Short mmCIF file of C-alpha atoms and ligand atoms in Angstrom, two decimals:
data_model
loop_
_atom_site.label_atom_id
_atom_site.label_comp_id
_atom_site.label_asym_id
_atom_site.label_seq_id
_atom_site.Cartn_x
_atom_site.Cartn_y
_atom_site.Cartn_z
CA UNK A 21 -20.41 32.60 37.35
CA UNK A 22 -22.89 35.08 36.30
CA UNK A 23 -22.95 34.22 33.00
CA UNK A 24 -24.23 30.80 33.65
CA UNK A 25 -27.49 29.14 32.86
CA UNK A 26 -29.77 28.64 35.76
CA UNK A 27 -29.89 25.59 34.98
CA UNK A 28 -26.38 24.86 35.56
CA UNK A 29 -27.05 25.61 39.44
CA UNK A 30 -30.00 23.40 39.60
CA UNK A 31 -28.17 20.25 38.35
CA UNK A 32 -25.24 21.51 40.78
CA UNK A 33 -27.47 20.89 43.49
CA UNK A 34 -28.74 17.79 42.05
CA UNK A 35 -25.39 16.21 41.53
CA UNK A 36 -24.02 18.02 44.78
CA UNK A 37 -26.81 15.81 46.92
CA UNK A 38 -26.67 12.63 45.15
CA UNK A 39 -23.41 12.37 45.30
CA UNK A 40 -23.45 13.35 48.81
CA UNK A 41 -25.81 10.50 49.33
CA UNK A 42 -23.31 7.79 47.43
CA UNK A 43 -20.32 8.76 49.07
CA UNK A 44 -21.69 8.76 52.19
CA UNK A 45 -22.89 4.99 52.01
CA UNK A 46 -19.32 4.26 50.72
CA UNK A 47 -17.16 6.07 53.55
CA UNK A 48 -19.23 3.72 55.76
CA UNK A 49 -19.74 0.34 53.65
CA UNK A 50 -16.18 -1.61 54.29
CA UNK A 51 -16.55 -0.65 57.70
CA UNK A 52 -19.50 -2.20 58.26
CA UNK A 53 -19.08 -4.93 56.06
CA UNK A 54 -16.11 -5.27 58.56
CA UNK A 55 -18.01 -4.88 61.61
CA UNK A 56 -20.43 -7.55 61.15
CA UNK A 57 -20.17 -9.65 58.33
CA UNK A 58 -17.28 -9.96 56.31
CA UNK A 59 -12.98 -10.31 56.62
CA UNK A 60 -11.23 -7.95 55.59
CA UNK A 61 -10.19 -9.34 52.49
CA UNK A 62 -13.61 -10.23 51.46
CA UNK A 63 -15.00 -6.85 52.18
CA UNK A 64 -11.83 -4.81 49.84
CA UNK A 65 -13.01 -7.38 47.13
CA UNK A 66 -17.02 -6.88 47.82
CA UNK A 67 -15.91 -3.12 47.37
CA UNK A 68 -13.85 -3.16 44.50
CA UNK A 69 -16.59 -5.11 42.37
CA UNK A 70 -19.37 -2.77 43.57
CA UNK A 71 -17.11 0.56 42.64
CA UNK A 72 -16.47 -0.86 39.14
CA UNK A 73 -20.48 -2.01 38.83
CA UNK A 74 -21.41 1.51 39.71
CA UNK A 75 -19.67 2.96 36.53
CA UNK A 76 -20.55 0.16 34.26
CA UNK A 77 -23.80 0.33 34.23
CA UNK A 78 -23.84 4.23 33.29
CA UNK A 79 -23.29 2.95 29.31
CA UNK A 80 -26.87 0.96 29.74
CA UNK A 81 -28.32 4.14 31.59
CA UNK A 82 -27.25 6.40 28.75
CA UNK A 83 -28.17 3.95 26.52
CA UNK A 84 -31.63 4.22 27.61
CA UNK A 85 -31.88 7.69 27.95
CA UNK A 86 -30.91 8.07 24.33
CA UNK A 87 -33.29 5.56 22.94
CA UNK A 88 -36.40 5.41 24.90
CA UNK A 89 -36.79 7.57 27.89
CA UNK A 90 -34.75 10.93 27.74
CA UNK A 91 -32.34 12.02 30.61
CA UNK A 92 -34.93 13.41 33.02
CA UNK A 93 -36.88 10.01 32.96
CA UNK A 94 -33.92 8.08 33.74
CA UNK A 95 -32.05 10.81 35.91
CA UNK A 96 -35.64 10.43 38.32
CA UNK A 97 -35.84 6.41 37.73
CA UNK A 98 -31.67 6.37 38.88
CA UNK A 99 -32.25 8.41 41.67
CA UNK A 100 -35.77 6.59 43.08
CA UNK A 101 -33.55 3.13 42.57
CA UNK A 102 -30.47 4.90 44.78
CA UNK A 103 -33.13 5.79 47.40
CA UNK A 104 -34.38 2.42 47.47
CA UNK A 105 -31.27 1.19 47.59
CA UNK A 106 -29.94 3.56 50.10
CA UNK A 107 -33.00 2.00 52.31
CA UNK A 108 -32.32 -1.31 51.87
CA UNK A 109 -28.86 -0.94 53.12
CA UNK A 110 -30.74 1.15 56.40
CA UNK A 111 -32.64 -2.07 56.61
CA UNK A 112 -29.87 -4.61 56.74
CA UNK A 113 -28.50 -2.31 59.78
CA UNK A 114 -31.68 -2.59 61.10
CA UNK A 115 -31.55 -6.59 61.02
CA UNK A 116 -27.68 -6.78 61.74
CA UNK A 117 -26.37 -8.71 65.08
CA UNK A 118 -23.88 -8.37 66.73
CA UNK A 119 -20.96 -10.95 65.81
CA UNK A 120 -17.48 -11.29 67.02
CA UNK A 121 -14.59 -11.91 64.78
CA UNK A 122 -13.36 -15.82 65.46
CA UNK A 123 -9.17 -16.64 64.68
CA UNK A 124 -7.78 -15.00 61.80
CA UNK A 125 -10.16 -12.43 61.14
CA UNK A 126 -13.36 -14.90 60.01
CA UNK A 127 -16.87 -14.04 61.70
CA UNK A 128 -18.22 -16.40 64.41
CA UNK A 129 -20.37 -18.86 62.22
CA UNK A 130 -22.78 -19.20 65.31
CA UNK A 131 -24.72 -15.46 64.50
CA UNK A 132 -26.79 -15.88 61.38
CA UNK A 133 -26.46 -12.55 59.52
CA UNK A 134 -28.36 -13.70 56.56
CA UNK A 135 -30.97 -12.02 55.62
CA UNK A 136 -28.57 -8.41 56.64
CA UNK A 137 -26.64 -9.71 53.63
CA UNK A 138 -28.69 -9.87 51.25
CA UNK A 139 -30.26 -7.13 52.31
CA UNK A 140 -27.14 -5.76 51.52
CA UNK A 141 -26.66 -7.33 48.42
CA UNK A 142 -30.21 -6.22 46.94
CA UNK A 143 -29.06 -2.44 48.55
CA UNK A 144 -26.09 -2.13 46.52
CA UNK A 145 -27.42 -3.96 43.07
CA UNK A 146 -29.88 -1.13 43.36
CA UNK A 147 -27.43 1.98 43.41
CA UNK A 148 -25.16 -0.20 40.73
CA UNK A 149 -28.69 0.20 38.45
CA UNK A 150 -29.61 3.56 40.27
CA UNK A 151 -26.32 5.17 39.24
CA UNK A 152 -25.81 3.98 35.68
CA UNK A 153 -29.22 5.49 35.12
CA UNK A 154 -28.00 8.97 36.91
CA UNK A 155 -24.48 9.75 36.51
CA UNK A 156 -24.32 9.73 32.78
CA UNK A 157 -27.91 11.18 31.83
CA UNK A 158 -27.21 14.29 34.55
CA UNK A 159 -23.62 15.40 33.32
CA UNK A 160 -25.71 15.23 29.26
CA UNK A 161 -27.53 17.87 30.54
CA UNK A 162 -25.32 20.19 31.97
CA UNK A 163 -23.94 20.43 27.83
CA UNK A 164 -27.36 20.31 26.66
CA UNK A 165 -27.73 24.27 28.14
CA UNK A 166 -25.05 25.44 26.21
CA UNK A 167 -25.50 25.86 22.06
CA UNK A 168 -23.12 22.31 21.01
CA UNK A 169 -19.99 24.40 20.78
CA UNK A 170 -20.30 26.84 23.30
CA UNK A 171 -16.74 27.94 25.01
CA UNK A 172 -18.32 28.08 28.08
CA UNK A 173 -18.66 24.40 28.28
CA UNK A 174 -14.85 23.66 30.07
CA UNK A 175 -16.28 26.19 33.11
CA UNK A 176 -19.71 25.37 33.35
CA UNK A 177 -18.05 21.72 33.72
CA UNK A 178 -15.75 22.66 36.36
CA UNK A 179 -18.49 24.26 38.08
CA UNK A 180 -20.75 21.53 37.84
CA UNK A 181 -17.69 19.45 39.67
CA UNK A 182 -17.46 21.41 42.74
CA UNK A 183 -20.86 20.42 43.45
CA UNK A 184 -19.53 17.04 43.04
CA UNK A 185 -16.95 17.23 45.60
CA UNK A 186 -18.79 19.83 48.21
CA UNK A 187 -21.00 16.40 47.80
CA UNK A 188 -17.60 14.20 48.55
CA UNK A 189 -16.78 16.18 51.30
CA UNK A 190 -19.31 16.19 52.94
CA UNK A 191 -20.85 13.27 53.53
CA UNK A 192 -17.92 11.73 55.11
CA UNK A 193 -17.80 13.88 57.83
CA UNK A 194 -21.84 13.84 58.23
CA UNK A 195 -21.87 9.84 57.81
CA UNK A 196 -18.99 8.97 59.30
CA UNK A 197 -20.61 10.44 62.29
CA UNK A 198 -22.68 7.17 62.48
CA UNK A 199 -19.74 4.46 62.32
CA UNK A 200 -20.49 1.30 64.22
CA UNK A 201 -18.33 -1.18 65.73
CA UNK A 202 -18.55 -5.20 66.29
CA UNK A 203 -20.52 -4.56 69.58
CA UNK A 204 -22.86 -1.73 67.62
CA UNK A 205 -22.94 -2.87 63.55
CA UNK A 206 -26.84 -1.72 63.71
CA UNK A 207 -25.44 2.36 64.37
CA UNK A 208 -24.13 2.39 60.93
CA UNK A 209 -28.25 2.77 59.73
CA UNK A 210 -28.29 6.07 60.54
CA UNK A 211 -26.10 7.15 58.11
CA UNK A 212 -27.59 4.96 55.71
CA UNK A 213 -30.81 6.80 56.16
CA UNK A 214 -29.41 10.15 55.62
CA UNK A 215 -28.20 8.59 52.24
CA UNK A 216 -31.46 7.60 51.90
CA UNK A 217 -33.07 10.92 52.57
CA UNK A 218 -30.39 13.12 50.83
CA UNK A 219 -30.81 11.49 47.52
CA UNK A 220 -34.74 11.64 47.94
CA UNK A 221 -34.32 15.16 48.44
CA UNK A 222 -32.17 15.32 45.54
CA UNK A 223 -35.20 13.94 43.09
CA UNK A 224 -37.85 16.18 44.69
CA UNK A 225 -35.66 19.67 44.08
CA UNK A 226 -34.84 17.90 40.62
CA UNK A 227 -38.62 16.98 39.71
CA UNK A 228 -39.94 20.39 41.18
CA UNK A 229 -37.81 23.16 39.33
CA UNK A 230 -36.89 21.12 36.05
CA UNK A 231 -40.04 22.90 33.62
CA UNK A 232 -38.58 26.07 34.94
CA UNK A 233 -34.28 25.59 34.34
CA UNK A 234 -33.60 23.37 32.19
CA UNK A 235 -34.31 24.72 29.26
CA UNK A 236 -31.78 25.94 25.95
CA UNK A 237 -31.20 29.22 25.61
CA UNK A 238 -34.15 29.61 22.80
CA UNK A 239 -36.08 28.31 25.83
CA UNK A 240 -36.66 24.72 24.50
CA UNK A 241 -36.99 22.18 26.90
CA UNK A 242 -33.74 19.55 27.62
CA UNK A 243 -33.51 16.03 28.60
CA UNK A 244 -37.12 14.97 27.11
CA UNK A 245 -37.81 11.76 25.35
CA UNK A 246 -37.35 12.23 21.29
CA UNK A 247 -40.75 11.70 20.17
CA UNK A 248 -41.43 8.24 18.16
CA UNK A 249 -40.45 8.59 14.55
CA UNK A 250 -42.39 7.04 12.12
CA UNK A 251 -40.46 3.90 10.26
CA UNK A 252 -39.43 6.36 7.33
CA UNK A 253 -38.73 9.08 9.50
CA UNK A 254 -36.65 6.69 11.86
CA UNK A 255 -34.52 5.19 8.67
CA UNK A 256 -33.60 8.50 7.64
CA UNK A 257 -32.35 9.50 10.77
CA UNK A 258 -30.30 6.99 11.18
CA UNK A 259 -28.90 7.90 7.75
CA UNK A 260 -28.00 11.07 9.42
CA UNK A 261 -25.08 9.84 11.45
CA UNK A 262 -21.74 10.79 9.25
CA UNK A 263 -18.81 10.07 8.81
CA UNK A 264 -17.58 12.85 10.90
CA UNK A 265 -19.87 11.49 14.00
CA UNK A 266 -17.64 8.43 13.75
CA UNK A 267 -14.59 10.32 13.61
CA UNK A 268 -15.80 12.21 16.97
CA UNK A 269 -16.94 8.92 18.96
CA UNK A 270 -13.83 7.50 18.19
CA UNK A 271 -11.98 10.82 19.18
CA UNK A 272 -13.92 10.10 22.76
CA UNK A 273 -12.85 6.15 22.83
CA UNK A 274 -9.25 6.88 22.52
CA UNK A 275 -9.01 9.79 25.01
CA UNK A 276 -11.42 7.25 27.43
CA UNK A 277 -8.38 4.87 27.23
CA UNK A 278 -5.81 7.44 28.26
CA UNK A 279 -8.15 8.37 30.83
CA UNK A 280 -8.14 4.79 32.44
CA UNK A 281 -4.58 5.66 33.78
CA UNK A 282 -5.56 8.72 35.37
CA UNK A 283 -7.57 7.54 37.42
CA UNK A 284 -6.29 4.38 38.42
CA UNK A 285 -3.58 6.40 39.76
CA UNK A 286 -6.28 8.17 41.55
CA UNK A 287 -8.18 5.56 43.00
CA UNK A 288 -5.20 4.49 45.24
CA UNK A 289 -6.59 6.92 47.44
CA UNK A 290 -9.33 4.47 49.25
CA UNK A 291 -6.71 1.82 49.14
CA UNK A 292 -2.74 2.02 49.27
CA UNK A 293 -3.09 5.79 50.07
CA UNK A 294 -5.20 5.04 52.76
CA UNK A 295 -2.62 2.29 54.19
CA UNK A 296 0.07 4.78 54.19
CA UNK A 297 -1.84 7.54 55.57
CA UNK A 298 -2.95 5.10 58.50
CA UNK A 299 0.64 3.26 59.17
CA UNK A 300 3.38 5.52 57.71
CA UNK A 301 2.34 9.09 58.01
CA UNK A 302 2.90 11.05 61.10
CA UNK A 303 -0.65 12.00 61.85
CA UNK A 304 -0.05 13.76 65.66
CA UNK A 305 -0.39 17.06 66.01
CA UNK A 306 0.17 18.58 70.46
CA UNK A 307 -1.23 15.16 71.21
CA UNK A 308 -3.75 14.76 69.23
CA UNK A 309 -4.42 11.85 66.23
CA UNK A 310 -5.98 12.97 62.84
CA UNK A 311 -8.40 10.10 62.13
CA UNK A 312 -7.32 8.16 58.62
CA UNK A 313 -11.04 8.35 57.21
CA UNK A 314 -10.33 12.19 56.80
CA UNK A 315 -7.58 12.05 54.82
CA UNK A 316 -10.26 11.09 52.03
CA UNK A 317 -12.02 14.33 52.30
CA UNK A 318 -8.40 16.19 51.15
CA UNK A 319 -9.19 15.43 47.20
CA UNK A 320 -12.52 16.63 47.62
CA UNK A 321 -11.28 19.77 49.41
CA UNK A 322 -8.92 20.60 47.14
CA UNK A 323 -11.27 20.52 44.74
CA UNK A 324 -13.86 22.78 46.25
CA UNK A 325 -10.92 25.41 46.61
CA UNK A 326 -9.20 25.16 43.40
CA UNK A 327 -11.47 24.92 40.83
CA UNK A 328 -12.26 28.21 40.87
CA UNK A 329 -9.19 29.20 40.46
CA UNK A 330 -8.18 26.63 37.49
CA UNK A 331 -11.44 27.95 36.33
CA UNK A 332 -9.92 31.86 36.53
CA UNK A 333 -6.47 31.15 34.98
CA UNK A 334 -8.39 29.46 32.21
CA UNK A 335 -9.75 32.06 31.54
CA UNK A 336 -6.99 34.52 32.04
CA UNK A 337 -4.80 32.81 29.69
CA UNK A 338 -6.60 33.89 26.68
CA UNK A 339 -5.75 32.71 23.65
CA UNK A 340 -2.97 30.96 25.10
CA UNK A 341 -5.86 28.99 26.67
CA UNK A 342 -4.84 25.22 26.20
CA UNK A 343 -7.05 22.57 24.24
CA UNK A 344 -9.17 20.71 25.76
CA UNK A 345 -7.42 18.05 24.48
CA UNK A 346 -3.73 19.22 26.06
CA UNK A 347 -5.76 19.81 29.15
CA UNK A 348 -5.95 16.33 29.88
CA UNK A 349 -2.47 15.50 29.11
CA UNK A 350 -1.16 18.07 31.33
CA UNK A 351 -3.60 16.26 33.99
CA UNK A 352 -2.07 13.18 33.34
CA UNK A 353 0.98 15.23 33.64
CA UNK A 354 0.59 16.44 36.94
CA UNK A 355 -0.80 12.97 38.49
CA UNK A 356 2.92 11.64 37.70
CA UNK A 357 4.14 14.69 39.49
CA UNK A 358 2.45 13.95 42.40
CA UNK A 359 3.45 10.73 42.68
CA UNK A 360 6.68 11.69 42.05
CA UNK A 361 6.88 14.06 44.67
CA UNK A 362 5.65 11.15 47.16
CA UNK A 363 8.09 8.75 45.55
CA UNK A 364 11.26 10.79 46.61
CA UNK A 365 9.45 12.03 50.21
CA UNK A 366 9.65 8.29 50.75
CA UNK A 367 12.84 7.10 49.20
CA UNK A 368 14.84 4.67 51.66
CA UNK A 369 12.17 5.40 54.46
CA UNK A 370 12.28 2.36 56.58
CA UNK A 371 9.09 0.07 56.48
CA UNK A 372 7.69 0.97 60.05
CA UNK A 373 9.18 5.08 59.88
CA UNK A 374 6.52 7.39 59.78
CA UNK A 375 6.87 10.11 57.24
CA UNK A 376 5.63 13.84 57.82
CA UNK A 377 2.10 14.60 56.61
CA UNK A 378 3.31 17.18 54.03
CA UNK A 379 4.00 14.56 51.73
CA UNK A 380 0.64 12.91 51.16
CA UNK A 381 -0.99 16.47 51.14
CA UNK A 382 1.68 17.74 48.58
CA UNK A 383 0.66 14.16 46.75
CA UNK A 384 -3.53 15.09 46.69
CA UNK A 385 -2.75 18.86 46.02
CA UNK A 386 -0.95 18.40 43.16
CA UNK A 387 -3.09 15.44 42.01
CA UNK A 388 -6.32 17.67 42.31
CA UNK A 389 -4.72 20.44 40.10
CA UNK A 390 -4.42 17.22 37.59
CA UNK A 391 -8.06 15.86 38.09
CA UNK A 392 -9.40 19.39 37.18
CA UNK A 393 -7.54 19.82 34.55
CA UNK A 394 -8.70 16.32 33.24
CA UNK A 395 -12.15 15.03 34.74
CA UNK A 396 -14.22 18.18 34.11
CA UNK A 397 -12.90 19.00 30.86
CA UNK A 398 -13.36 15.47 29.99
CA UNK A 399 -17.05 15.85 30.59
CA UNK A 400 -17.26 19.02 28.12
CA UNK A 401 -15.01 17.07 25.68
CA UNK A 402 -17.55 14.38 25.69
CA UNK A 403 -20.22 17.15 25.83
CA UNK A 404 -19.21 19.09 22.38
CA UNK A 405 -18.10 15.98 20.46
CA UNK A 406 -21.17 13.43 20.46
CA UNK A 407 -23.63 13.42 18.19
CA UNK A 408 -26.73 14.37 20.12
CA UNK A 409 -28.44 10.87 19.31
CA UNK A 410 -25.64 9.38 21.06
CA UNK A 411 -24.89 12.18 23.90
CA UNK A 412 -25.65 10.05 27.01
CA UNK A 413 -24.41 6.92 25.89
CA UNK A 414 -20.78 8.41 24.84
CA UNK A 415 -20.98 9.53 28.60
CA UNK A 416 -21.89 6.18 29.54
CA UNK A 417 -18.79 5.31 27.57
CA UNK A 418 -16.39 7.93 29.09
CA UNK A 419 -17.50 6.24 32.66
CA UNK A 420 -16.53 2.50 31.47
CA UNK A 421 -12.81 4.32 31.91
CA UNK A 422 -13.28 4.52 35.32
CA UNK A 423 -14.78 1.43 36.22
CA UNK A 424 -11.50 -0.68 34.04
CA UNK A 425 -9.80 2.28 36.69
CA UNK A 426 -11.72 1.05 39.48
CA UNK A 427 -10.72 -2.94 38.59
CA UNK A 428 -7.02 -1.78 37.67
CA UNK A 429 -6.79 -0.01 41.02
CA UNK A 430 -7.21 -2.69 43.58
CA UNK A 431 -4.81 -4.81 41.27
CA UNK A 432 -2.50 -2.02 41.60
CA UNK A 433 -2.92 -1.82 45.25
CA UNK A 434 -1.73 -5.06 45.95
CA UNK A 435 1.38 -4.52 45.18
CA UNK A 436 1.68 -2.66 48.29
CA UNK A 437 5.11 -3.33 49.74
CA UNK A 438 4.77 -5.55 52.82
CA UNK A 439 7.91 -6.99 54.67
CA UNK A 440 9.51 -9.75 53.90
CA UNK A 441 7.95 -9.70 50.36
CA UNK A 442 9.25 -8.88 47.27
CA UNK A 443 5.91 -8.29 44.58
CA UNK A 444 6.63 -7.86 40.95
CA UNK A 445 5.28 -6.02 38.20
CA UNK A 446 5.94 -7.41 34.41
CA UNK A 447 8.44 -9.20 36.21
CA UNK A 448 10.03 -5.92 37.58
CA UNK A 449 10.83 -6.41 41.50
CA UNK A 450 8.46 -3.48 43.51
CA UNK A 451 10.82 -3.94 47.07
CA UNK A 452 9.55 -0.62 48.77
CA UNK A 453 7.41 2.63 48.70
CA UNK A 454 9.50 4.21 46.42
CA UNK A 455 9.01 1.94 43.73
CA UNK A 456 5.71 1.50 44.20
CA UNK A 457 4.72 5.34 43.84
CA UNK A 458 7.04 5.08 41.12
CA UNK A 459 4.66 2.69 39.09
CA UNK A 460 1.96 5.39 38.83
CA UNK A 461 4.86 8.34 37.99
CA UNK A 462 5.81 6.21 34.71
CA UNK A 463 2.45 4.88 33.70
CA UNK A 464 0.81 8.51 33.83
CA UNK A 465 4.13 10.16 32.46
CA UNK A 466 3.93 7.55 29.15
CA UNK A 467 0.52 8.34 28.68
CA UNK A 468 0.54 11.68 29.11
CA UNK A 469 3.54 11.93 26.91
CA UNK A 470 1.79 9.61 23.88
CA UNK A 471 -1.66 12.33 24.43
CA UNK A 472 0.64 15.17 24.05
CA UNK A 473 2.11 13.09 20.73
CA UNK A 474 -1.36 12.44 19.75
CA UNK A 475 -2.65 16.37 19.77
CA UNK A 476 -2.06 17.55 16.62
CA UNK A 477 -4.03 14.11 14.82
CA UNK A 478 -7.05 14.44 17.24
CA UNK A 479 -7.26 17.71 17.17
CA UNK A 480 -7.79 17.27 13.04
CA UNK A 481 -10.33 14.91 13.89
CA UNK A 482 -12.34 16.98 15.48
CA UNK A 483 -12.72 19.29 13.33
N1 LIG B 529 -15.19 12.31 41.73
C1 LIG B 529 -15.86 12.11 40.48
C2 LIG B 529 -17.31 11.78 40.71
O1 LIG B 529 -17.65 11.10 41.65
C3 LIG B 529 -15.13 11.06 39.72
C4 LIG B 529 -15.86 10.53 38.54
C5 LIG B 529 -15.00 9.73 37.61
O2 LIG B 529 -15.08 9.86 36.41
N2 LIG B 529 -14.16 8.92 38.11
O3 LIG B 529 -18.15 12.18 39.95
#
């Protein structure tokens, strides 16, 4: 760790707060939306749109970064919009009443919960802008410390993702504190204001030590706005985009399309996973009832714990060290395992038979071991192959995978074996859990199987 920039740690804690801050809001937002002013169905799809806003807009954010503002002007804009946004959502708990939820599942008509919705609305349009203008423009950064081809790009990555997910776990538990109910919607603005006053926090310890840390290792500072070229001197440097910078954005497109599946897979875990955690996993231990909501702090656990560890075998392997590039098809690799694990846990389990708890953990576990060895070293892919012009949009570009994931996901959800229904996928019958896990076993076993097929090609073209 030592041999880090200080830097590094700085946008660690910057990331590690903001991130507490967003998924604090979202452990609580379907619940209130739930509570007070949506059904149930209407909140999922309120919640699917805003999850695949928040990683759209990151290709405008990186956009902007790149041409006019640099990424410490839009990492500070992002974050003052998230705070803003974080408030507005306090405010529409503030405003909330208390409603009570008429014949199948619709909200008494009679309580007039307008102007908490779109407070609401304006809250959440404000961390869709906030975050495009953050996420990409903060994980440019973390590669601009590091000369363009540095090899310790893959760790300082992985590092820089446990402050993600001490972020992810955390807030959960902290938020999740403040959960209201139909009788008590307004008690979810308290941990609306702690999302509020995390990510301020975030900006101040960001705006305070930035002159000092983030700076190149020949002490230049990072994440400024390119000064204005003159109209020569701005035709020439366009000029300066080869052919080879093609070859590498292009490299980054196609490995964003595998990485659409990955995390598609992934994103089951707010959704389906959560269903079977909450009706088909035996969740008693002496007595006692493990809530559901905490089963969505195990991926961010497990990757607190074992990234230092992918980190040290790495390392350890030497030059048997995998490429980047067979690093994320191994993480697709181990997502299908996962799943496949799960698949056979639940083969001809009953609907209504609760399973034992071992196999969703053995499902995240395994799945973690695959987002490490794919999300972070994604990030330092991105990092060493754009073209510094472009840096923060190709980010922007790597996100647009997860927000088609996002969209994909809650597709994918629905086919969700329910009884008495049989759902069907390209016109292939999906009758019960197994087949359903099954789905994301051969759609992240293809893909990982057509990266591993695609290696040696995209490998040349990065060179
Ligand atoms: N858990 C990661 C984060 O919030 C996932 C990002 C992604 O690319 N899906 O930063």
């Amino acid at each position: 760790m030592s041999s880090h920039p200080k830097g590094l740690y700085l946008l660690f804690v910057t990331e590690m707060s903001e991130r507490f801050s967003y998924y604090g809001m979202r452990a609580l937002l379907t619940l209130y939306m739930v509570a007070a002013l949506f059904t149930m169905t209407r909140a999922s799809e309120v919640y699917g749109t805003f999850t695949s806003l928040v990683y759209l807009t990151p290709l405008i954010g990186g956009y902007i970064a790149d041409r006019y503002w640099g990424n410490r002007r839009s990492i500070l804009t992002g974050g003052i919009c998230m705070a803003i946004g974080q408030f507005l959502m306090f405010l529409s708990a503030c405003f909330i009443q208390p409603s009570i939820q008429v014949e199948g599942g619709a909200i008494d008509p009679s309580v007039d919960n307008t102007l908490a919705l779109w407070l609401m609305v304006s809250g959440l349009g404000m961390l869709v802008i906030g975050n495009g203008l953050f996420k990409p423009n903060i994980a440019t950064m973390v590669g601009d410390l590091y000369p363009q081809d540095d090899r310790r790009k893959d760790a300082a990555f992985t590092i820089f993702y446990m402050g993600v997910n001490i972020g992810a776990l955390l807030a959960p538990l902290v938020c999740g504190l403040f959960e209201g109910s139909f009788q008590d919607p307004g008690r979810f603005r308290w941990g609306f204001l702690i999302a509020c006053i995390v990510i301020s926090l975030s900006m101040i310890i960001f705006w305070t030590f930035k002159n000092r840390f983030l700076v190149t290792p020949d002490g230049r500072q990072i994440g400024l706005a390119k000064p204005k070229a003159s109209p020569i001197e701005g035709g020439r440097e366009e000029g300066l985009l080869t052919r080879s910078d093609y070859i590498h954005m292009l490299v980054i497109v196609i490995l964003a399309v595998f990485v659409i599946f990955f995390w598609a897979a992934y994103e089951q875990a707010g959704s389906s996973l959560t269903y079977f955690a909450d009706k088909q996993t035996d969740k008693t231990f002496f007595g006692w009832e493990m809530p559901t909501s905490w089963f969505q702090t195990f991926p961010a656990f497990f990757c607190v714990a074992l990234a230092p560890v992918m980190n040290w075998m790495w390392q350890k392997m030497g030059r048997f060290e995998p490429h980047s590039i067979q690093k994320l098809a191994i993480g697709l690799a181990l997502l299908s395992l996962a799943y496949l694990v799960i698949a056979f846990g639940v083969k001809d389990v009953e609907p209504g038979i609760k399973v034992s708890i071992l196999w969703i953990i053995s499902l995240y576990f395994i799945q973690v071991l695959g987002e490490l060895s794919l999300s972070p070293i994604g990030l330092s892919l991105v990092s060493r192959l754009s073209p510094k012009k472009f840096a923060s949009l190709m980010m922007g570009i790597w996100y647009l995978s997860t927000s088609v994931s996002n969209f994909a996901a809650g597709k994918l959800a629905t086919l969700y074996p329910e009884e008495g229904q049989t759902k069907y996928l390209l016109g292939i019958p999906i009758t019960d859990l197994h087949d359903f896990f099954l789905i994301f076993v051969v759609m992240s076993a293809v893909a990982s199987i057509i990266l591993f097929c695609l290696c040696p090609l995209l490998k040349k073209m990065m060179k």
